[in-house]
Amino acid sequence: MAKPSDIISVVSGLMNDSAQTQYTNAVCLPMLNLALDILQETFEQNGIPVTNETSTAISIPAGTPGQ
């Protein structure tokens, strides 16, 4: 999953500000958070589960039959 700083770096590059003089992390982060809130609301309206929690990875060997 991309980190917010990675996303903001791409945004600043696309806006021809690779040095991040105008599109800094501090300027872009509120807009990124707004976009994530809108995306989460859209998911909820369409019955797609949303979670902010993570858990440890579960390894399942290849060829394990499903239930």
mmCIF file of C-alpha atoms in Angstrom:
data_model
loop_
_atom_site.group_PDB
_atom_site.id
_atom_site.type_symbol
_atom_site.label_atom_id
_atom_site.label_comp_id
_atom_site.label_asym_id
_atom_site.label_seq_id
_atom_site.Cartn_x
_atom_site.Cartn_y
_atom_site.Cartn_z
ATOM 1 C CA MET A 1 0.000 0.000 0.000
ATOM 2 C CA ALA A 2 1.309 3.420 -0.897
ATOM 3 C CA LYS A 3 2.251 5.775 1.906
ATOM 4 C CA PRO A 4 0.784 9.311 1.883
ATOM 5 C CA SER A 5 4.242 10.763 1.227
ATOM 6 C CA ASP A 6 4.552 8.547 -1.874
ATOM 7 C CA ILE A 7 1.193 9.737 -3.184
ATOM 8 C CA ILE A 8 2.069 13.380 -2.548
ATOM 9 C CA SER A 9 5.403 12.936 -4.343
ATOM 10 C CA VAL A 10 3.559 11.637 -7.409
ATOM 11 C CA VAL A 11 1.051 14.494 -7.216
ATOM 12 C CA SER A 12 3.766 17.135 -7.004
ATOM 13 C CA GLY A 13 5.565 15.534 -9.935
ATOM 14 C CA LEU A 14 2.392 15.519 -12.036
ATOM 15 C CA MET A 15 1.895 19.190 -11.174
ATOM 16 C CA ASN A 16 5.444 19.973 -12.427
ATOM 17 C CA ASP A 17 6.673 20.665 -8.903
ATOM 18 C CA SER A 18 9.123 17.815 -8.329
ATOM 19 C CA ALA A 19 10.989 19.897 -5.739
ATOM 20 C CA GLN A 20 7.726 20.180 -3.771
ATOM 21 C CA THR A 21 8.000 23.927 -3.358
ATOM 22 C CA GLN A 22 4.257 24.527 -3.832
ATOM 23 C CA TYR A 23 2.773 21.052 -3.364
ATOM 24 C CA THR A 24 4.363 20.154 -0.030
ATOM 25 C CA ASN A 25 3.241 17.372 2.299
ATOM 26 C CA ALA A 26 1.637 19.953 4.598
ATOM 27 C CA VAL A 27 -0.368 21.462 1.726
ATOM 28 C CA CYS A 28 -1.455 18.187 0.110
ATOM 29 C CA LEU A 29 -2.181 16.062 3.177
ATOM 30 C CA PRO A 30 -5.570 17.694 3.982
ATOM 31 C CA MET A 31 -6.702 17.113 0.384
ATOM 32 C CA LEU A 32 -5.526 13.497 0.529
ATOM 33 C CA ASN A 33 -7.438 12.960 3.770
ATOM 34 C CA LEU A 34 -10.559 14.511 2.216
ATOM 35 C CA ALA A 35 -10.282 12.188 -0.784
ATOM 36 C CA LEU A 36 -9.910 9.176 1.516
ATOM 37 C CA ASP A 37 -12.980 10.242 3.516
ATOM 38 C CA ILE A 38 -15.022 10.554 0.315
ATOM 39 C CA LEU A 39 -13.809 7.143 -0.857
ATOM 40 C CA GLN A 40 -14.701 5.562 2.492
ATOM 41 C CA GLU A 41 -18.193 7.108 2.359
ATOM 42 C CA THR A 42 -18.683 5.799 -1.193
ATOM 43 C CA PHE A 43 -17.632 2.316 -0.080
ATOM 44 C CA GLU A 44 -20.052 2.406 2.855
ATOM 45 C CA GLN A 45 -22.929 3.544 0.614
ATOM 46 C CA ASN A 46 -22.277 0.577 -1.674
ATOM 47 C CA GLY A 47 -21.972 -2.033 1.052
ATOM 48 C CA ILE A 48 -18.206 -2.467 0.755
ATOM 49 C CA PRO A 49 -16.669 -3.075 4.189
ATOM 50 C CA VAL A 50 -14.082 -0.559 5.378
ATOM 51 C CA THR A 51 -11.617 -1.036 8.205
ATOM 52 C CA ASN A 52 -8.680 0.917 9.579
ATOM 53 C CA GLU A 53 -7.291 -2.055 11.493
ATOM 54 C CA THR A 54 -4.517 -4.388 10.433
ATOM 55 C CA SER A 55 -3.616 -7.838 11.639
ATOM 56 C CA THR A 56 -0.731 -10.190 11.174
ATOM 57 C CA ALA A 57 -0.420 -11.984 7.849
ATOM 58 C CA ILE A 58 -1.719 -15.534 7.634
ATOM 59 C CA SER A 59 0.335 -17.873 5.450
ATOM 60 C CA ILE A 60 -1.659 -20.517 3.571
ATOM 61 C CA PRO A 61 0.351 -23.113 1.665
ATOM 62 C CA ALA A 62 -0.358 -23.458 -2.042
ATOM 63 C CA GLY A 63 -2.839 -26.218 -2.831
ATOM 64 C CA THR A 64 -4.742 -25.930 0.443
ATOM 65 C CA PRO A 65 -8.384 -26.770 -0.288
ATOM 66 C CA GLY A 66 -11.030 -24.184 0.545
ATOM 67 C CA GLN A 67 -14.059 -24.849 2.683
#
